[in-house]
Amino acid sequence: MPLIANRYGKGRVRVMRIHRDGDRHEVSQLTVKAMIEGDFERAYTDANNSTSVSTDTIKNVVNIVARENTGLCIEEFCQVLAKKYLDSYPQVASVAVTAHETKWHRLSFGGKPHPHSFVLDSNGKPFVGISATREGSALTSGIDGFTFMKSTQSGWENYAKDPYTTLPETHDRMCATSMVASWKWAAKPSGYPAANAKILDTLLEVFSTTYSSSVQDSLYRMGEAALAAVPEISEISMACPNMHFIPMNLSAFGLDNPNAVFLPTEEPHGQIECTVGR
């Protein structure tokens, strides 16, 4: 029977890089998954490991590239890592690298940034994915679990109704989500970190400063604005699960509730997704 497809590699390779520029340090903590495809079929079909690279070696290459490139941003680090596998092993035809970043925020004291002290920033994990062959590569950046909300200027009205509909219309509700977003690079920006920050700032500004007729409405306009702000990306995808806040019924206590007290709930949630391209 034929072997239809195969690939293998190493997942959850955790590495912390410290780049020292005099007394000032920059830190970058990554969790990397590296998968390779190529001339490995005989390991599956013939019990022949002669072309196989050990997954432990794949992990070691991550650490070696990290040591040799402490100052690279996550996008550039993943590009160098993918190239290292292709350059080192002729039996490798393609490489897929994904890296999630644990963010550390520099502490400041007396208005002065501290050179080497940080606190964990838990709102969202930036990630990068690269698929590389000897002919070329495709690079994607994004963020996972980026959580934001607004307490008004959001509604849900004039939607399709049938005998199963129970949700009342509203023109004033809380709107919150924990977003997964990714964007494809068509060209290299002057700096990936600055471009990524501009994309997130643009998404948040549109969400925060305009009325939302629906999450769908906001996502499309957010995507349009991100593409206009950063011409180096070709498309942006967003997946947004609703974080619901349900108004509490306080009438049993003789109290009204003019959108002041809510029950936070995450399950079940609406799941809104879209991709906006040029």
mmCIF file of C-alpha atoms in Angstrom:
data_model
loop_
_atom_site.group_PDB
_atom_site.id
_atom_site.type_symbol
_atom_site.label_atom_id
_atom_site.label_comp_id
_atom_site.label_asym_id
_atom_site.label_seq_id
_atom_site.Cartn_x
_atom_site.Cartn_y
_atom_site.Cartn_z
ATOM 1 C CA MET A 1 0.000 0.000 0.000
ATOM 2 C CA PRO A 2 1.344 3.489 -0.817
ATOM 3 C CA LEU A 3 2.458 5.967 1.806
ATOM 4 C CA ILE A 4 0.346 8.997 0.873
ATOM 5 C CA ALA A 5 2.140 11.705 2.864
ATOM 6 C CA ASN A 6 4.583 12.047 5.691
ATOM 7 C CA ARG A 7 6.382 14.670 7.716
ATOM 8 C CA TYR A 8 7.908 14.800 11.168
ATOM 9 C CA GLY A 9 9.792 17.118 13.479
ATOM 10 C CA LYS A 10 9.946 18.523 16.980
ATOM 11 C CA GLY A 11 7.234 20.410 18.850
ATOM 12 C CA ARG A 12 7.158 22.597 21.947
ATOM 13 C CA VAL A 13 10.851 23.460 21.758
ATOM 14 C CA ARG A 14 11.143 26.217 24.320
ATOM 15 C CA VAL A 15 13.980 28.705 24.145
ATOM 16 C CA MET A 16 14.703 32.062 25.768
ATOM 17 C CA ARG A 17 17.068 34.435 23.969
ATOM 18 C CA ILE A 18 18.804 37.332 25.741
ATOM 19 C CA HIS A 19 20.376 39.954 23.510
ATOM 20 C CA ARG A 20 22.847 42.125 25.401
ATOM 21 C CA ASP A 21 23.530 45.645 24.176
ATOM 22 C CA GLY A 22 25.776 46.995 26.909
ATOM 23 C CA ASP A 23 23.726 47.183 30.098
ATOM 24 C CA ARG A 24 20.437 47.003 28.197
ATOM 25 C CA HIS A 25 18.995 43.554 27.580
ATOM 26 C CA GLU A 26 16.253 42.425 25.185
ATOM 27 C CA VAL A 27 14.499 39.124 25.887
ATOM 28 C CA SER A 28 12.569 36.844 23.532
ATOM 29 C CA GLN A 29 10.944 33.631 24.803
ATOM 30 C CA LEU A 30 9.695 31.298 22.074
ATOM 31 C CA THR A 31 7.933 27.965 21.778
ATOM 32 C CA VAL A 32 8.905 26.472 18.417
ATOM 33 C CA LYS A 33 7.523 23.675 16.258
ATOM 34 C CA ALA A 34 9.711 22.607 13.319
ATOM 35 C CA MET A 35 8.445 20.034 10.802
ATOM 36 C CA ILE A 36 10.369 18.661 7.821
ATOM 37 C CA GLU A 37 9.372 16.818 4.643
ATOM 38 C CA GLY A 38 11.610 15.110 2.112
ATOM 39 C CA ASP A 39 13.355 11.825 1.450
ATOM 40 C CA PHE A 40 12.126 10.001 4.547
ATOM 41 C CA GLU A 41 9.646 7.491 3.113
ATOM 42 C CA ARG A 42 11.909 4.463 3.645
ATOM 43 C CA ALA A 43 11.820 5.006 7.434
ATOM 44 C CA TYR A 44 8.074 4.348 7.289
ATOM 45 C CA THR A 45 7.959 1.612 4.649
ATOM 46 C CA ASP A 46 11.312 -0.218 4.895
ATOM 47 C CA ALA A 47 12.436 0.290 8.516
ATOM 48 C CA ASN A 48 15.397 2.194 7.048
ATOM 49 C CA ASN A 49 16.466 5.286 9.028
ATOM 50 C CA SER A 50 19.497 6.140 6.907
ATOM 51 C CA THR A 51 18.149 9.486 5.688
ATOM 52 C CA SER A 52 16.244 10.436 8.855
ATOM 53 C CA VAL A 53 17.361 13.353 11.007
ATOM 54 C CA SER A 54 16.693 12.715 14.694
ATOM 55 C CA THR A 55 14.006 14.895 16.236
ATOM 56 C CA ASP A 56 16.518 15.619 19.006
ATOM 57 C CA THR A 57 18.817 17.057 16.329
ATOM 58 C CA ILE A 58 15.954 19.176 15.008
ATOM 59 C CA LYS A 59 15.613 20.568 18.555
ATOM 60 C CA ASN A 60 19.349 21.179 18.805
ATOM 61 C CA VAL A 61 19.287 23.243 15.607
ATOM 62 C CA VAL A 62 16.689 25.553 17.192
ATOM 63 C CA ASN A 63 19.047 26.212 20.107
ATOM 64 C CA ILE A 64 22.066 26.690 17.833
ATOM 65 C CA VAL A 65 20.239 29.225 15.651
ATOM 66 C CA ALA A 66 19.006 30.951 18.814
ATOM 67 C CA ARG A 67 22.564 31.261 20.099
ATOM 68 C CA GLU A 68 23.833 32.610 16.791
ATOM 69 C CA ASN A 69 20.941 35.079 16.385
ATOM 70 C CA THR A 70 20.014 36.531 19.773
ATOM 71 C CA GLY A 71 18.942 39.892 18.369
ATOM 72 C CA LEU A 72 16.654 38.852 15.500
ATOM 73 C CA CYS A 73 12.921 39.512 15.727
ATOM 74 C CA ILE A 74 10.691 36.437 15.639
ATOM 75 C CA GLU A 75 9.972 36.681 11.888
ATOM 76 C CA GLU A 76 13.647 36.910 10.958
ATOM 77 C CA PHE A 77 14.563 34.182 13.465
ATOM 78 C CA CYS A 78 12.078 31.748 11.877
ATOM 79 C CA GLN A 79 13.349 32.565 8.391
ATOM 80 C CA VAL A 80 16.952 31.872 9.439
ATOM 81 C CA LEU A 81 15.907 28.661 11.209
ATOM 82 C CA ALA A 82 14.049 27.312 8.154
ATOM 83 C CA LYS A 83 17.043 28.103 5.928
ATOM 84 C CA LYS A 84 19.368 26.315 8.366
ATOM 85 C CA TYR A 85 17.434 23.050 7.958
ATOM 86 C CA LEU A 86 17.415 23.343 4.156
ATOM 87 C CA ASP A 87 21.117 24.223 4.036
ATOM 88 C CA SER A 88 22.153 21.490 6.470
ATOM 89 C CA TYR A 89 20.175 18.527 5.135
ATOM 90 C CA PRO A 90 19.930 17.923 1.360
ATOM 91 C CA GLN A 91 17.279 15.243 1.940
ATOM 92 C CA VAL A 92 14.891 17.921 3.289
ATOM 93 C CA ALA A 93 12.554 19.279 0.595
ATOM 94 C CA SER A 94 10.436 21.627 2.704
ATOM 95 C CA VAL A 95 10.271 23.035 6.217
ATOM 96 C CA ALA A 96 7.352 24.387 8.239
ATOM 97 C CA VAL A 97 8.264 26.415 11.317
ATOM 98 C CA THR A 98 5.789 27.889 13.781
ATOM 99 C CA ALA A 99 6.878 29.951 16.785
ATOM 100 C CA HIS A 100 4.715 31.431 19.542
ATOM 101 C CA GLU A 101 6.214 34.189 21.664
ATOM 102 C CA THR A 102 5.720 34.666 25.397
ATOM 103 C CA LYS A 103 5.788 38.435 25.827
ATOM 104 C CA TRP A 104 7.776 40.169 28.557
ATOM 105 C CA HIS A 105 7.198 43.879 29.210
ATOM 106 C CA ARG A 106 10.085 46.027 30.409
ATOM 107 C CA LEU A 107 9.627 47.504 33.880
ATOM 108 C CA SER A 108 10.094 51.211 34.531
ATOM 109 C CA PHE A 109 10.937 52.962 37.798
ATOM 110 C CA GLY A 110 10.685 56.700 38.306
ATOM 111 C CA GLY A 111 9.757 57.049 34.639
ATOM 112 C CA LYS A 112 12.992 55.366 33.550
ATOM 113 C CA PRO A 113 12.934 51.990 31.716
ATOM 114 C CA HIS A 114 14.943 49.377 33.599
ATOM 115 C CA PRO A 115 17.694 47.789 31.503
ATOM 116 C CA HIS A 116 17.129 44.162 32.525
ATOM 117 C CA SER A 117 13.897 43.698 34.528
ATOM 118 C CA PHE A 118 10.594 42.571 33.014
ATOM 119 C CA VAL A 119 7.055 41.507 33.899
ATOM 120 C CA LEU A 120 4.991 38.924 32.014
ATOM 121 C CA ASP A 121 2.566 40.422 29.496
ATOM 122 C CA SER A 122 -0.248 37.867 29.315
ATOM 123 C CA ASN A 123 -2.530 39.509 26.718
ATOM 124 C CA GLY A 124 -2.078 37.477 23.570
ATOM 125 C CA LYS A 125 0.844 35.494 22.213
ATOM 126 C CA PRO A 126 2.461 36.706 18.998
ATOM 127 C CA PHE A 127 3.249 33.921 16.549
ATOM 128 C CA VAL A 128 5.005 33.433 13.228
ATOM 129 C CA GLY A 129 4.653 30.672 10.652
ATOM 130 C CA ILE A 130 6.917 30.026 7.692
ATOM 131 C CA SER A 131 6.687 27.377 4.978
ATOM 132 C CA ALA A 132 9.949 27.132 3.057
ATOM 133 C CA THR A 133 11.221 25.111 0.118
ATOM 134 C CA ARG A 134 14.350 25.512 -1.963
ATOM 135 C CA GLU A 135 12.317 27.603 -4.411
ATOM 136 C CA GLY A 136 10.858 30.116 -1.966
ATOM 137 C CA SER A 137 8.922 30.713 1.236
ATOM 138 C CA ALA A 138 5.661 32.131 2.605
ATOM 139 C CA LEU A 139 5.668 34.076 5.881
ATOM 140 C CA THR A 140 2.729 34.767 8.196
ATOM 141 C CA SER A 141 2.604 36.719 11.460
ATOM 142 C CA GLY A 142 -0.197 36.989 13.969
ATOM 143 C CA ILE A 143 -1.399 36.945 17.541
ATOM 144 C CA ASP A 144 -3.361 34.332 19.498
ATOM 145 C CA GLY A 145 -5.711 35.080 22.397
ATOM 146 C CA PHE A 146 -5.524 38.881 22.107
ATOM 147 C CA THR A 147 -8.356 40.054 24.360
ATOM 148 C CA PHE A 148 -10.130 43.407 24.205
ATOM 149 C CA MET A 149 -13.571 44.870 24.884
ATOM 150 C CA LYS A 150 -15.725 47.976 24.924
ATOM 151 C CA SER A 151 -18.596 48.628 27.311
ATOM 152 C CA THR A 152 -20.910 50.366 24.820
ATOM 153 C CA GLN A 153 -21.172 51.441 21.142
ATOM 154 C CA SER A 154 -22.096 47.929 20.023
ATOM 155 C CA GLY A 155 -25.437 46.495 18.947
ATOM 156 C CA TRP A 156 -27.217 43.570 17.303
ATOM 157 C CA GLU A 157 -30.421 44.483 15.463
ATOM 158 C CA ASN A 158 -32.487 43.701 12.348
ATOM 159 C CA TYR A 159 -31.276 40.099 12.106
ATOM 160 C CA ALA A 160 -33.193 37.147 10.682
ATOM 161 C CA LYS A 161 -35.851 35.813 13.047
ATOM 162 C CA ASP A 162 -37.852 32.577 13.097
ATOM 163 C CA PRO A 163 -39.806 30.510 15.668
ATOM 164 C CA TYR A 164 -36.522 29.451 17.288
ATOM 165 C CA THR A 165 -35.269 32.997 17.932
ATOM 166 C CA THR A 166 -35.246 34.106 21.572
ATOM 167 C CA LEU A 167 -32.484 36.729 21.640
ATOM 168 C CA PRO A 168 -33.836 40.297 21.926
ATOM 169 C CA GLU A 169 -32.460 43.099 19.785
ATOM 170 C CA THR A 170 -30.194 45.688 21.346
ATOM 171 C CA HIS A 171 -28.418 48.854 20.243
ATOM 172 C CA ASP A 172 -26.290 49.101 23.384
ATOM 173 C CA ARG A 173 -24.305 46.111 24.599
ATOM 174 C CA MET A 174 -20.856 45.180 25.795
ATOM 175 C CA CYS A 175 -18.599 43.697 23.129
ATOM 176 C CA ALA A 176 -15.554 41.601 24.005
ATOM 177 C CA THR A 177 -13.487 38.939 22.292
ATOM 178 C CA SER A 178 -10.291 36.908 22.538
ATOM 179 C CA MET A 179 -9.045 37.204 18.967
ATOM 180 C CA VAL A 180 -6.787 35.033 16.864
ATOM 181 C CA ALA A 181 -5.494 37.075 13.933
ATOM 182 C CA SER A 182 -2.892 36.420 11.255
ATOM 183 C CA TRP A 183 -1.593 38.359 8.292
ATOM 184 C CA LYS A 184 0.381 37.287 5.222
ATOM 185 C CA TRP A 185 3.454 39.213 4.161
ATOM 186 C CA ALA A 186 3.756 40.131 0.476
ATOM 187 C CA ALA A 187 6.851 42.256 1.058
ATOM 188 C CA LYS A 188 9.336 42.854 3.846
ATOM 189 C CA PRO A 189 8.546 45.927 5.970
ATOM 190 C CA SER A 190 11.237 48.232 7.276
ATOM 191 C CA GLY A 191 10.810 46.444 10.616
ATOM 192 C CA TYR A 192 8.532 43.535 11.509
ATOM 193 C CA PRO A 193 7.949 44.505 15.170
ATOM 194 C CA ALA A 194 6.925 48.059 14.246
ATOM 195 C CA ALA A 195 4.656 46.849 11.434
ATOM 196 C CA ASN A 196 3.018 44.257 13.697
ATOM 197 C CA ALA A 197 2.443 46.894 16.372
ATOM 198 C CA LYS A 198 0.890 49.218 13.775
ATOM 199 C CA ILE A 199 -1.506 46.477 12.666
ATOM 200 C CA LEU A 200 -2.666 45.819 16.247
ATOM 201 C CA ASP A 201 -2.975 49.532 17.002
ATOM 202 C CA THR A 202 -5.083 49.996 13.868
ATOM 203 C CA LEU A 203 -7.373 47.074 14.702
ATOM 204 C CA LEU A 204 -7.938 48.396 18.223
ATOM 205 C CA GLU A 205 -8.531 51.968 17.097
ATOM 206 C CA VAL A 206 -11.252 50.989 14.611
ATOM 207 C CA PHE A 207 -12.881 48.668 17.149
ATOM 208 C CA SER A 208 -12.796 51.246 19.933
ATOM 209 C CA THR A 209 -13.755 54.449 18.135
ATOM 210 C CA THR A 210 -16.571 53.343 15.796
ATOM 211 C CA TYR A 211 -20.048 51.965 16.406
ATOM 212 C CA SER A 212 -20.311 48.225 15.824
ATOM 213 C CA SER A 213 -23.507 47.006 14.164
ATOM 214 C CA SER A 214 -22.162 43.480 14.657
ATOM 215 C CA VAL A 215 -18.857 41.747 15.256
ATOM 216 C CA GLN A 216 -18.926 40.971 11.532
ATOM 217 C CA ASP A 217 -19.236 44.676 10.747
ATOM 218 C CA SER A 218 -16.316 45.577 12.994
ATOM 219 C CA LEU A 219 -14.029 42.811 11.728
ATOM 220 C CA TYR A 220 -14.406 43.800 8.087
ATOM 221 C CA ARG A 221 -13.676 47.462 8.779
ATOM 222 C CA MET A 222 -10.763 46.521 11.051
ATOM 223 C CA GLY A 223 -9.301 44.374 8.258
ATOM 224 C CA GLU A 224 -9.731 47.161 5.698
ATOM 225 C CA ALA A 225 -7.924 49.606 7.961
ATOM 226 C CA ALA A 226 -5.047 47.207 8.686
ATOM 227 C CA LEU A 227 -4.460 46.634 4.968
ATOM 228 C CA ALA A 228 -4.462 50.381 4.359
ATOM 229 C CA ALA A 229 -2.065 51.004 7.249
ATOM 230 C CA VAL A 230 0.520 48.361 6.336
ATOM 231 C CA PRO A 231 0.907 47.925 2.563
ATOM 232 C CA GLU A 232 3.360 45.030 2.986
ATOM 233 C CA ILE A 233 0.598 42.585 3.990
ATOM 234 C CA SER A 234 -1.625 40.977 1.354
ATOM 235 C CA GLU A 235 -4.460 39.775 3.575
ATOM 236 C CA ILE A 236 -5.542 39.517 7.188
ATOM 237 C CA SER A 237 -7.626 36.793 8.857
ATOM 238 C CA MET A 238 -9.443 37.218 12.166
ATOM 239 C CA ALA A 239 -11.304 34.701 14.321
ATOM 240 C CA CYS A 240 -13.239 36.200 17.212
ATOM 241 C CA PRO A 241 -15.168 34.186 19.798
ATOM 242 C CA ASN A 242 -17.657 36.354 21.666
ATOM 243 C CA MET A 243 -17.100 36.833 25.374
ATOM 244 C CA HIS A 244 -20.697 37.355 26.465
ATOM 245 C CA PHE A 245 -21.846 39.651 29.263
ATOM 246 C CA ILE A 246 -25.486 38.951 30.074
ATOM 247 C CA PRO A 247 -27.463 41.675 31.919
ATOM 248 C CA MET A 248 -28.548 40.449 35.357
ATOM 249 C CA ASN A 249 -32.255 40.499 36.219
ATOM 250 C CA LEU A 250 -32.438 42.326 39.558
ATOM 251 C CA SER A 251 -36.199 42.930 39.549
ATOM 252 C CA ALA A 252 -36.709 40.414 42.366
ATOM 253 C CA PHE A 253 -34.818 42.850 44.596
ATOM 254 C CA GLY A 254 -36.756 45.896 43.441
ATOM 255 C CA LEU A 255 -33.797 47.140 41.412
ATOM 256 C CA ASP A 256 -33.507 48.125 37.777
ATOM 257 C CA ASN A 257 -30.418 47.325 35.711
ATOM 258 C CA PRO A 258 -29.632 49.999 33.103
ATOM 259 C CA ASN A 259 -26.715 48.033 31.626
ATOM 260 C CA ALA A 260 -24.773 48.245 34.878
ATOM 261 C CA VAL A 261 -24.431 44.663 36.187
ATOM 262 C CA PHE A 262 -23.669 41.639 33.997
ATOM 263 C CA LEU A 263 -22.928 37.925 34.215
ATOM 264 C CA PRO A 264 -19.651 37.153 32.394
ATOM 265 C CA THR A 265 -19.762 33.902 30.432
ATOM 266 C CA GLU A 266 -17.610 32.371 27.706
ATOM 267 C CA GLU A 267 -19.584 29.214 26.869
ATOM 268 C CA PRO A 268 -21.340 28.729 24.566
ATOM 269 C CA HIS A 269 -19.958 31.569 22.465
ATOM 270 C CA GLY A 270 -20.502 33.025 19.027
ATOM 271 C CA GLN A 271 -17.609 32.418 16.648
ATOM 272 C CA ILE A 272 -17.098 35.098 14.002
ATOM 273 C CA GLU A 273 -14.369 34.706 11.367
ATOM 274 C CA CYS A 274 -13.326 36.485 8.189
ATOM 275 C CA THR A 275 -10.415 37.137 5.855
ATOM 276 C CA VAL A 276 -9.974 40.526 4.177
ATOM 277 C CA GLY A 277 -7.626 40.802 1.206
ATOM 278 C CA ARG A 278 -6.580 43.290 -1.431
#
